[in-house]
Short mmCIF file of C-alpha atoms and ligand atoms in Angstrom, two decimals:
data_model
loop_
_atom_site.label_atom_id
_atom_site.label_comp_id
_atom_site.label_asym_id
_atom_site.label_seq_id
_atom_site.Cartn_x
_atom_site.Cartn_y
_atom_site.Cartn_z
CA MET A 1 16.23 -23.71 1.66
CA ARG A 2 13.78 -20.88 1.27
CA HIS A 3 13.02 -19.85 -2.28
CA GLU A 4 14.29 -16.37 -3.03
CA PRO A 5 12.49 -14.90 -6.05
CA ARG A 6 14.79 -13.19 -8.51
CA VAL A 7 14.12 -9.56 -9.32
CA LEU A 8 15.78 -7.77 -12.19
CA VAL A 9 16.02 -4.03 -11.52
CA VAL A 10 16.50 -1.98 -14.69
CA GLU A 11 17.28 1.53 -13.53
CA ASP A 12 19.95 4.02 -14.59
CA GLU A 13 19.93 6.06 -11.40
CA PRO A 14 22.25 4.30 -8.92
CA ALA A 15 20.61 5.83 -5.85
CA ILE A 16 17.19 4.51 -6.81
CA ALA A 17 18.57 1.15 -7.91
CA GLU A 18 20.33 0.82 -4.58
CA LEU A 19 17.22 1.75 -2.60
CA LEU A 20 15.28 -0.91 -4.50
CA ALA A 21 17.99 -3.54 -4.22
CA ILE A 22 18.65 -3.08 -0.50
CA ASN A 23 15.00 -3.29 0.42
CA LEU A 24 14.26 -6.21 -1.86
CA ARG A 25 17.24 -8.17 -0.55
CA HIS A 26 16.25 -7.38 2.99
CA ASN A 27 12.86 -8.92 2.23
CA GLY A 28 14.11 -12.17 0.78
CA PHE A 29 14.54 -11.38 -2.91
CA ARG A 30 17.60 -11.96 -5.04
CA VAL A 31 18.35 -8.81 -6.95
CA THR A 32 20.26 -8.16 -10.16
CA TRP A 33 20.78 -4.61 -11.33
CA ALA A 34 21.06 -3.51 -14.95
CA MET A 35 21.80 0.12 -15.78
CA ASP A 36 20.52 0.18 -19.33
CA SER A 37 18.65 -1.82 -21.92
CA GLU A 38 21.70 -3.68 -23.20
CA ALA A 39 22.74 -4.81 -19.74
CA ALA A 40 19.14 -5.78 -19.01
CA GLN A 41 18.95 -7.89 -22.15
CA ARG A 42 22.23 -9.62 -21.23
CA GLU A 43 20.85 -10.46 -17.79
CA LEU A 44 17.65 -11.84 -19.29
CA ASP A 45 19.57 -13.93 -21.77
CA ALA A 46 21.56 -15.42 -18.90
CA VAL A 47 18.84 -16.09 -16.36
CA LEU A 48 15.12 -15.35 -16.19
CA PRO A 49 13.95 -13.36 -13.16
CA GLU A 50 10.54 -13.79 -11.55
CA VAL A 51 9.81 -10.06 -11.63
CA ILE A 52 11.25 -7.13 -13.55
CA LEU A 53 11.25 -3.61 -12.12
CA LEU A 54 11.68 -1.47 -15.18
CA ASP A 55 12.43 2.23 -15.24
CA TRP A 56 10.64 4.15 -17.96
CA MET A 57 13.37 6.68 -18.72
CA LEU A 58 16.57 4.88 -19.60
CA PRO A 59 19.53 5.95 -21.71
CA GLY A 60 19.17 4.40 -25.15
CA GLU A 61 16.17 2.17 -25.50
CA SER A 62 13.32 3.22 -23.20
CA GLY A 63 11.65 1.01 -20.63
CA LEU A 64 8.51 1.13 -22.73
CA MET A 65 10.30 -0.32 -25.76
CA LEU A 66 11.88 -3.01 -23.61
CA ALA A 67 8.52 -3.99 -22.13
CA LYS A 68 7.04 -4.30 -25.62
CA ARG A 69 9.91 -6.42 -26.84
CA TRP A 70 9.94 -8.74 -23.84
CA ARG A 71 6.20 -9.21 -24.06
CA ALA A 72 6.53 -10.20 -27.72
CA GLN A 73 9.14 -12.89 -27.05
CA ALA A 74 8.05 -16.35 -25.97
CA ARG A 75 10.89 -16.74 -23.50
CA THR A 76 10.17 -13.56 -21.58
CA LYS A 77 6.51 -12.85 -22.15
CA ALA A 78 5.23 -14.34 -18.90
CA ILE A 79 7.57 -12.42 -16.59
CA PRO A 80 5.68 -9.77 -14.62
CA ILE A 81 6.91 -6.26 -15.33
CA ILE A 82 6.40 -3.36 -12.95
CA MET A 83 7.18 -0.01 -14.54
CA LEU A 84 8.77 2.80 -12.60
CA THR A 85 7.56 6.17 -13.76
CA ALA A 86 8.80 9.57 -12.74
CA ARG A 87 5.34 11.02 -12.63
CA GLY A 88 1.91 9.64 -12.02
CA ASP A 89 0.85 10.62 -15.49
CA GLU A 90 -2.25 8.74 -16.56
CA VAL A 91 -1.27 8.74 -20.23
CA ASP A 92 2.04 7.12 -19.30
CA ARG A 93 0.30 4.51 -17.22
CA VAL A 94 -2.01 3.52 -20.04
CA ALA A 95 0.85 3.42 -22.54
CA GLY A 96 2.87 1.25 -20.19
CA LEU A 97 0.05 -1.18 -19.62
CA ASP A 98 -0.62 -1.33 -23.33
CA ALA A 99 3.04 -2.21 -23.76
CA GLY A 100 2.50 -5.13 -21.42
CA ALA A 101 3.47 -3.87 -17.96
CA ASP A 102 1.59 -5.56 -15.13
CA ASP A 103 1.68 -2.69 -12.72
CA TYR A 104 3.11 0.70 -11.93
CA ILE A 105 5.09 2.41 -9.27
CA SER A 106 5.29 6.19 -9.43
CA LYS A 107 8.43 7.90 -8.24
CA PRO A 108 8.87 8.93 -5.53
CA PHE A 109 7.59 5.63 -4.13
CA SER A 110 7.27 4.25 -0.65
CA VAL A 111 9.34 1.12 -0.04
CA LYS A 112 6.35 -0.52 1.57
CA GLU A 113 4.20 0.06 -1.48
CA MET A 114 6.95 -1.16 -3.82
CA LEU A 115 7.26 -4.42 -1.86
CA ALA A 116 3.50 -4.83 -1.80
CA ARG A 117 3.29 -4.47 -5.57
CA VAL A 118 6.14 -6.89 -6.20
CA ARG A 119 4.50 -9.46 -3.95
CA ALA A 120 1.15 -8.84 -5.59
CA VAL A 121 2.39 -9.57 -9.11
CA LEU A 122 4.14 -12.69 -7.84
CA ARG A 123 0.93 -13.87 -6.19
CA ARG A 124 -1.05 -13.28 -9.34
CA ARG A 125 1.32 -15.34 -11.41
CA THR A 126 1.33 -18.26 -9.02
CA PRO A 127 -0.93 -20.75 -10.77
CA GLU A 128 -1.68 -23.12 -7.89
CA GLN A 129 -3.59 -20.37 -6.18
CA ALA A 130 -6.40 -20.62 -8.68
CA GLU A 131 -7.52 -23.77 -6.87
CA GLY A 132 -7.20 -24.95 -3.32
CA SER A 133 -6.70 -22.43 -0.60
CA ILE A 134 -5.72 -18.83 -1.01
CA THR A 135 -4.39 -16.66 1.78
CA ILE A 136 -4.20 -12.90 1.62
CA GLY A 137 -3.19 -11.30 4.88
CA ALA A 138 -5.25 -12.98 7.61
CA LEU A 139 -8.00 -13.87 5.15
CA LEU A 140 -8.13 -17.48 4.00
CA LEU A 141 -10.41 -19.00 1.39
CA ASP A 142 -10.50 -22.71 0.68
CA ALA A 143 -12.23 -23.34 -2.63
CA ALA A 144 -12.26 -27.10 -2.11
CA THR A 145 -14.17 -26.99 1.17
CA TYR A 146 -16.00 -23.70 0.61
CA ARG A 147 -14.57 -22.25 3.80
CA VAL A 148 -13.55 -18.71 4.53
CA SER A 149 -11.82 -17.56 7.66
CA TYR A 150 -10.25 -14.40 8.99
CA ASN A 151 -7.69 -14.65 11.79
CA GLU A 152 -8.75 -18.30 12.03
CA GLN A 153 -12.35 -17.32 12.76
CA MET A 154 -14.77 -19.03 10.38
CA LEU A 155 -17.00 -16.70 8.38
CA LYS A 156 -20.39 -17.35 6.81
CA LEU A 157 -20.80 -16.30 3.19
CA GLY A 158 -23.62 -16.73 0.72
CA PRO A 159 -22.81 -18.54 -2.56
CA THR A 160 -22.58 -15.34 -4.63
CA GLU A 161 -20.45 -13.62 -2.01
CA PHE A 162 -18.19 -16.68 -1.95
CA LYS A 163 -17.76 -16.59 -5.73
CA LEU A 164 -17.16 -12.87 -5.65
CA LEU A 165 -14.56 -13.19 -2.90
CA HIS A 166 -12.90 -16.08 -4.71
CA TYR A 167 -12.57 -14.01 -7.87
CA LEU A 168 -11.28 -10.97 -5.98
CA MET A 169 -8.74 -13.04 -4.04
CA THR A 170 -7.43 -14.81 -7.12
CA HIS A 171 -7.16 -11.42 -8.84
CA ALA A 172 -6.07 -9.33 -5.89
CA GLU A 173 -4.42 -5.94 -5.92
CA ARG A 174 -6.05 -4.83 -9.11
CA VAL A 175 -9.16 -2.91 -9.87
CA HIS A 176 -12.18 -4.60 -11.43
CA THR A 177 -15.02 -2.69 -13.01
CA ARG A 178 -18.60 -3.66 -12.17
CA SER A 179 -19.18 -4.94 -15.68
CA LYS A 180 -16.08 -7.10 -15.50
CA LEU A 181 -17.18 -8.55 -12.17
CA LEU A 182 -20.62 -9.29 -13.62
CA ASP A 183 -18.97 -11.02 -16.51
CA ARG A 184 -16.48 -13.05 -14.44
CA VAL A 185 -18.53 -13.81 -11.34
CA TRP A 186 -22.11 -13.93 -12.62
CA GLY A 187 -21.36 -15.04 -16.15
CA ASP A 188 -23.40 -14.01 -19.14
CA HIS A 189 -26.35 -12.53 -17.32
CA VAL A 190 -27.33 -9.62 -19.47
CA PHE A 191 -30.36 -8.83 -17.32
CA ILE A 192 -28.39 -8.18 -14.19
CA GLU A 193 -27.75 -4.54 -13.49
CA GLU A 194 -24.38 -3.27 -12.40
CA ARG A 195 -25.97 -2.13 -9.16
CA THR A 196 -26.30 -5.82 -8.28
CA VAL A 197 -22.55 -5.90 -7.87
CA ASP A 198 -22.72 -3.11 -5.30
CA VAL A 199 -25.37 -4.99 -3.36
CA HIS A 200 -23.26 -8.14 -3.20
CA VAL A 201 -20.09 -6.25 -2.36
CA LYS A 202 -21.97 -4.67 0.55
CA ARG A 203 -23.11 -8.11 1.72
CA LEU A 204 -19.63 -9.49 1.29
CA ARG A 205 -18.15 -6.73 3.43
CA GLU A 206 -20.76 -7.37 6.10
CA SER A 207 -20.00 -11.08 6.07
CA LEU A 208 -16.27 -10.41 6.32
CA GLY A 209 -16.72 -8.13 9.30
CA PRO A 210 -15.27 -4.73 10.16
CA GLN A 211 -11.60 -5.69 9.70
CA ALA A 212 -11.50 -8.02 6.71
CA GLY A 213 -14.26 -5.96 5.11
CA LEU A 214 -11.75 -3.14 4.70
CA MET A 215 -9.77 -5.31 2.31
CA ILE A 216 -12.48 -4.78 -0.30
CA GLU A 217 -11.83 -1.28 -1.55
CA THR A 218 -14.15 0.87 -3.56
CA VAL A 219 -12.15 2.65 -6.22
CA ARG A 220 -14.05 5.78 -7.09
CA GLY A 221 -15.36 5.88 -10.61
CA ALA A 222 -13.83 2.52 -11.43
CA GLY A 223 -14.94 -0.46 -9.38
CA TYR A 224 -13.56 -2.67 -6.65
CA ARG A 225 -10.29 -4.12 -5.53
CA LEU A 226 -9.24 -6.59 -2.89
CA THR A 227 -6.01 -5.57 -1.24
CA ALA A 228 -3.81 -6.81 1.56
CA GLN A 229 -2.49 -3.26 1.92
CA VAL A 230 -5.38 -1.73 3.78
CA ASP A 231 -3.18 1.05 5.12
CA LEU A 232 -2.19 2.01 1.60
CA ARG A 233 -5.72 2.40 0.37
CA SER A 234 -5.54 6.14 0.12
CA ALA A 235 -2.13 6.10 -1.56
CA ALA A 236 -2.30 8.24 -4.67
CA SER A 237 -0.95 5.60 -6.98
CA GLY A 238 -3.61 3.10 -6.03
CA THR A 239 -6.65 4.69 -7.58
CA ALA A 240 -4.83 5.51 -10.77
CA LEU A 241 -4.69 1.86 -11.72
CA ALA A 242 -8.43 1.95 -12.00
CA GLU A 243 -9.42 1.55 -15.63
CA LEU A 244 -6.25 -0.21 -16.53
CA ASP A 245 -7.02 -3.79 -15.81
CA GLU A 246 -8.46 -5.26 -18.95
CA SER A 247 -6.27 -8.32 -19.10
CA1 LIG B 301 15.78 6.82 -15.33
#
């Protein structure tokens, strides 16, 4: 039987909860709905979900407080949390991420984007993808054999481009600053300028070709991101996640 990841939706507005639940179920997720913090805690005590969609504004305890509490508890701290915020307020986003949320969805949201973000946090938390082969969209990287292909066409990458792509694919759907990429991909090379990253990203895009190259996004003023959602690249909520990834 196919594995259906469990999603806990914590949302006090029935219309939004229903929109989330219907679309998640339609896409192979098992959904439980909690209307407030107490119900959410009861659900968590009973069974652990694989992802939590958590509304910020709840009656009683806020989503922010819940995120903080769940992050602090051993039993729940590894569950990805995606916060739902009414407005794309940057201060809110930072506060939410500081509280331990993994990602954000701003209301009103597109269903497609919501599903993409849920899948992205699930991918990130799947440990076996750190080694072996990783597939994102039509792009496949096999770390064991050093092979990269797109739509089953083999691609040629230099060693630095390979390492860069490997890092981006294992940490997809989030934004990485140039200094972070230098640190994670190049290691402790203090003499390398941040511009070096741009040079290698350019080469990587060229090696990937016109289609797969689009998966490497430049996020203005922030850095780079690899995304499967090429058609969402201009979505307003995307760029706002820029400086937030310091995990
Ligand atoms: Ca609400």
